Short mmCIF file of the C-alpha atoms (twelve columns), coordinates in Angstrom:
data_MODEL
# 
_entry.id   MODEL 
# 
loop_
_atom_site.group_PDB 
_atom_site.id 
_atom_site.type_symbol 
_atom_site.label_atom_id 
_atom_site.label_alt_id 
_atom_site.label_comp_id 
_atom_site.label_asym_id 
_atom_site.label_seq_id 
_atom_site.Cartn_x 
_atom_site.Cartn_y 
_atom_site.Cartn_z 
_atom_site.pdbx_PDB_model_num 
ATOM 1   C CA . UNK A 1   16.738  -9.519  1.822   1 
ATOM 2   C CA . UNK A 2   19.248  -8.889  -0.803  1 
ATOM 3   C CA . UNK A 3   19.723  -5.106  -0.966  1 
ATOM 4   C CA . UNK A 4   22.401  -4.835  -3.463  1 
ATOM 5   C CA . UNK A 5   19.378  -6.966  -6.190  1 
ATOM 6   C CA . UNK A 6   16.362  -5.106  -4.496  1 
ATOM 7   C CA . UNK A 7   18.171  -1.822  -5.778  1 
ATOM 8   C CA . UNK A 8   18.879  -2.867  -9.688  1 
ATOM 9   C CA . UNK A 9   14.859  -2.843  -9.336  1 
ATOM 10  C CA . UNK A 10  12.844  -0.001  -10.827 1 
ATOM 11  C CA . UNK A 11  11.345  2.420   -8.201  1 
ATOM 12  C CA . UNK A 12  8.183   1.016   -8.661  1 
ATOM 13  C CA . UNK A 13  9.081   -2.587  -8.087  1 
ATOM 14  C CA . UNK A 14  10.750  -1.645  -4.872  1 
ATOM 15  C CA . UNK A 15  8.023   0.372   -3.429  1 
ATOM 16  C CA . UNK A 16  5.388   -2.411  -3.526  1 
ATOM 17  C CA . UNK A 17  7.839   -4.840  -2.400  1 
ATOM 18  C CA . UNK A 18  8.039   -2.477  0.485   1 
ATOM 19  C CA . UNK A 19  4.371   -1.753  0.793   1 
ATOM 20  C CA . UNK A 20  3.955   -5.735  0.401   1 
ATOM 21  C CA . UNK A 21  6.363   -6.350  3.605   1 
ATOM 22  C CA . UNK A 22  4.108   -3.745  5.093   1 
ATOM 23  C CA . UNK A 23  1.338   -5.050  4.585   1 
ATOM 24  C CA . UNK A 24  2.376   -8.600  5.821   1 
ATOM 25  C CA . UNK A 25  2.725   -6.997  9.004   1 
ATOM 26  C CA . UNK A 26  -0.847  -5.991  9.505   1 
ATOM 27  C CA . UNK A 27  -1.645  -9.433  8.677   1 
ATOM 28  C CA . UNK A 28  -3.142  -8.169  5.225   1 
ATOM 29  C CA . UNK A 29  -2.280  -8.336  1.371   1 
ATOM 30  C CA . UNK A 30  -1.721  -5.872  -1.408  1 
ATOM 31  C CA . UNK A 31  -5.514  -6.971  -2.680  1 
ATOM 32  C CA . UNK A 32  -7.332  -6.030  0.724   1 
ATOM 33  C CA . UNK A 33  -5.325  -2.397  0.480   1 
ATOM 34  C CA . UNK A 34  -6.077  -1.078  -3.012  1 
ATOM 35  C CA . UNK A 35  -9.402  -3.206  -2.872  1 
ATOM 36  C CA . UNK A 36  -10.027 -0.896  0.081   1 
ATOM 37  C CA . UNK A 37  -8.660  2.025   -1.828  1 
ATOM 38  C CA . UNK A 38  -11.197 1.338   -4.493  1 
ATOM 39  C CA . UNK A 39  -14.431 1.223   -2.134  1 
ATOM 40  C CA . UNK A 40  -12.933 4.481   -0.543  1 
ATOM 41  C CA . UNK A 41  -13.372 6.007   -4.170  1 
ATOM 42  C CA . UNK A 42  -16.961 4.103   -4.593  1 
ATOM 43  C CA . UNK A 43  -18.406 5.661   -1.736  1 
ATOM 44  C CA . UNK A 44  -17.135 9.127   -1.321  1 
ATOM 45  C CA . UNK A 45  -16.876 9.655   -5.136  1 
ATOM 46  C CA . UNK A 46  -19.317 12.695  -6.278  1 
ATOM 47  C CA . UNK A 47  -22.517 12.576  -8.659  1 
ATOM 48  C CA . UNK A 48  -20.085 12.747  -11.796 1 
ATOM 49  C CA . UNK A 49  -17.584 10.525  -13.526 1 
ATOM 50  C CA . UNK A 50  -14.910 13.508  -12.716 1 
ATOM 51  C CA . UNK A 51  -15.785 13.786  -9.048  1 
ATOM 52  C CA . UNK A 52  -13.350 11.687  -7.802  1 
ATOM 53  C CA . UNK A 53  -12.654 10.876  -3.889  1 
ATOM 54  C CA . UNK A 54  -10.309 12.586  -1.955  1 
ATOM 55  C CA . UNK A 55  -8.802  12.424  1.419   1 
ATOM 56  C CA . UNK A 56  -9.695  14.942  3.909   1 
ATOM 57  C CA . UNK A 57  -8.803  16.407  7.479   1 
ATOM 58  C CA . UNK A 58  -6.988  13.138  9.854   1 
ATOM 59  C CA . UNK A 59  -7.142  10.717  7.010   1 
ATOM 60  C CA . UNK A 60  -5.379  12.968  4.581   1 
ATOM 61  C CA . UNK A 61  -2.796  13.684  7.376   1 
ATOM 62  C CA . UNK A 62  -2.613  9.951   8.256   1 
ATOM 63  C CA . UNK A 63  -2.263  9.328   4.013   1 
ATOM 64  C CA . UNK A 64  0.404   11.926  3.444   1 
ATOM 65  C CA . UNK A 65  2.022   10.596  6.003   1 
ATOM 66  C CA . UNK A 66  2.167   6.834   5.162   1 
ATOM 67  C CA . UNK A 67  3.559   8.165   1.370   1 
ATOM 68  C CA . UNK A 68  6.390   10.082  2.905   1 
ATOM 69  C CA . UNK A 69  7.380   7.535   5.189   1 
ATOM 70  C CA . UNK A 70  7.421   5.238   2.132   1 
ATOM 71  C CA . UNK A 71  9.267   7.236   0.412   1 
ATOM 72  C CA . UNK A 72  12.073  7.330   2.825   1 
ATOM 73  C CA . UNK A 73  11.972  4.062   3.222   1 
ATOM 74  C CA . UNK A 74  12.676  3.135   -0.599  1 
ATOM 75  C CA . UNK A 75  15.450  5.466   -0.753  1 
ATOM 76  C CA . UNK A 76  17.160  4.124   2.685   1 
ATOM 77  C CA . UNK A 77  17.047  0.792   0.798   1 
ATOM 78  C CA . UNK A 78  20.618  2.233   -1.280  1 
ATOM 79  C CA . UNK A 79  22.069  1.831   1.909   1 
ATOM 80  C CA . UNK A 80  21.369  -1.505  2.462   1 
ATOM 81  C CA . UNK A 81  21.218  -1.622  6.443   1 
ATOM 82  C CA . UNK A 82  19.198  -4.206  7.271   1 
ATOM 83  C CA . UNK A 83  18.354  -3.232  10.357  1 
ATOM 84  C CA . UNK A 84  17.237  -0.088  9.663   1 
ATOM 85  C CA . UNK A 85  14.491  -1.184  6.644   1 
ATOM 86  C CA . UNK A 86  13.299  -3.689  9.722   1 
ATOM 87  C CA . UNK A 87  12.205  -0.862  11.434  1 
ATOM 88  C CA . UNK A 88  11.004  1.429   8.767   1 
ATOM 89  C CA . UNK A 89  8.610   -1.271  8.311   1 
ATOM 90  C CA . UNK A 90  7.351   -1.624  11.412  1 
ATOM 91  C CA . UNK A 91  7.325   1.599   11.726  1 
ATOM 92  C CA . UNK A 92  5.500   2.374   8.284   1 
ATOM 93  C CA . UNK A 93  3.092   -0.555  9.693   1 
ATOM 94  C CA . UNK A 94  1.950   1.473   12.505  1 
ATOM 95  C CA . UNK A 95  1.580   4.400   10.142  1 
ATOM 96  C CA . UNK A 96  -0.307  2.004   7.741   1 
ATOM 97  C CA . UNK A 97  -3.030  0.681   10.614  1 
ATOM 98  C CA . UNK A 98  -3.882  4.415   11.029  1 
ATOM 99  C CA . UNK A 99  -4.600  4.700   7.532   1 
ATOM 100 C CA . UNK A 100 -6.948  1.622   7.412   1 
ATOM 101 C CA . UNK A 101 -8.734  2.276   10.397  1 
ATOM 102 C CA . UNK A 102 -9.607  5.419   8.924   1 
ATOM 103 C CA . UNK A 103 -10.613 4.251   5.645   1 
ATOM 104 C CA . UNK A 104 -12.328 1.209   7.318   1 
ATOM 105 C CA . UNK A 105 -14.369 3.415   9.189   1 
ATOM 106 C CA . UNK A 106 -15.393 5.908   6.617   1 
ATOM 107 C CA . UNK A 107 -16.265 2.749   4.409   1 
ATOM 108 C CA . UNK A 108 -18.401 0.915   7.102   1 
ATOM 109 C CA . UNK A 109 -16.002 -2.162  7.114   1 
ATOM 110 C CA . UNK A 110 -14.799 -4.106  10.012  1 
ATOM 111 C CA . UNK A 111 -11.354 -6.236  8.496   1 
ATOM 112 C CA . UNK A 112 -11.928 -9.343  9.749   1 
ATOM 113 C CA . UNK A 113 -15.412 -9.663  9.051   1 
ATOM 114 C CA . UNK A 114 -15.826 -7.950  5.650   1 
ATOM 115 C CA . UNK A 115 -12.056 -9.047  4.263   1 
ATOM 116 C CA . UNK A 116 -12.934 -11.161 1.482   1 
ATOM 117 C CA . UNK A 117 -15.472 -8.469  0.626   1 
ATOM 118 C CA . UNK A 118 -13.201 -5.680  0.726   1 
ATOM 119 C CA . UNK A 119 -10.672 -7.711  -1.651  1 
ATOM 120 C CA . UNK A 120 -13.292 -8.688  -4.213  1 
ATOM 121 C CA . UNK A 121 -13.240 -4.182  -4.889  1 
ATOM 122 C CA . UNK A 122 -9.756  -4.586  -6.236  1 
ATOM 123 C CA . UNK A 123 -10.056 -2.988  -9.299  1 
ATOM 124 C CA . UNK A 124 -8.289  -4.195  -12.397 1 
ATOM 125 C CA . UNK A 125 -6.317  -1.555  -13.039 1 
ATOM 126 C CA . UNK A 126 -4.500  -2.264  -9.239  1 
ATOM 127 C CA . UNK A 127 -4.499  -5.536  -10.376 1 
ATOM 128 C CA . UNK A 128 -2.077  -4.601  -12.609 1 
ATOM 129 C CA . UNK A 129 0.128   -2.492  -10.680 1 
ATOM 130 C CA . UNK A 130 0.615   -4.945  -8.537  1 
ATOM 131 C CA . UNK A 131 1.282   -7.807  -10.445 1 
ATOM 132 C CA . UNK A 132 3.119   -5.623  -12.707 1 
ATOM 133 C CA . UNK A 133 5.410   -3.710  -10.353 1 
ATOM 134 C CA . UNK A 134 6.024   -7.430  -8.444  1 
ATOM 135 C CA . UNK A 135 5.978   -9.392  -11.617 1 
ATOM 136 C CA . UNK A 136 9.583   -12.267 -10.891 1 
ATOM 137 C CA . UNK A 137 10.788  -10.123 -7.854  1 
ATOM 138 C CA . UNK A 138 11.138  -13.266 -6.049  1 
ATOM 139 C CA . UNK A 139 13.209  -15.026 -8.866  1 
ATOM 140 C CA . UNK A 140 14.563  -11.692 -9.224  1 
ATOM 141 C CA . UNK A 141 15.556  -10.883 -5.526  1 
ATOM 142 C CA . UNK A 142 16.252  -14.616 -4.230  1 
# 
């Protein structure tokens, strides 16, 4: 990785780059997260168009805590130690797996089995963060 380029990148940008190396770790893609995301909001969403999902009791803790560690991450990137991102990651991996499992659970999905499934609930408007926020990093960054 090429910290002093990853940097010149807006915060955005940097954070799903992040969340992408993440997610590479868990053996999953950007798609299968927010796709997941988005049946989390289908099924606990309330009668209304306003009732929106929300996280509650371990999955709220295990959410919060994903975003902060994130967060760190992204800004340790300005100090361009390799070997210290390395094992945010990971680290931010293991914090990510707790978050699935919860969601996977509360959804009635098992990864493996239901993956495609789960990716086919990526909403558009993910599909544009995504592609937006990652849109030439790797022409940018390499």
């Amino acid at each position: 990785m090429d910290f002093k380029k990853i940097n010149k990148l807006p915060y955005m940008s940097k954070r799903m780059y992040i969340l992408k190396k993440i997610c590479e770790l868990k053996e999953i893609d950007l798609d299968y997260l927010f796709g997941l995301f988005n049946l989390y909001n289908m099924k606990n969403s309330g009668r209304w168009f306003w009732q929106k999902a929300r996280f509650t009791g371990l999955l709220k803790d295990s959410y919060d805590k994903f975003n902060n560690a994130l967060d760190k991450t992204v800004k340790d990137l300005k100090y361009s130690d390799e070997g210290k991102i390395k094992e945010n990651i990971e680290s931010n991996s293991v914090i990510l797996e707790e978050l699935l499992t919860g969601m996977e659970t509360n959804c009635g999905v098992e990864r493996k089995r239901d993956f495609n499934f789960v990716r086919s609930k990526l909403g558009e408007n993910f599909r544009q963060l995504i592609n937006s926020s990652l849109r030439n990093i790797d022409t940018f960054i390499f």
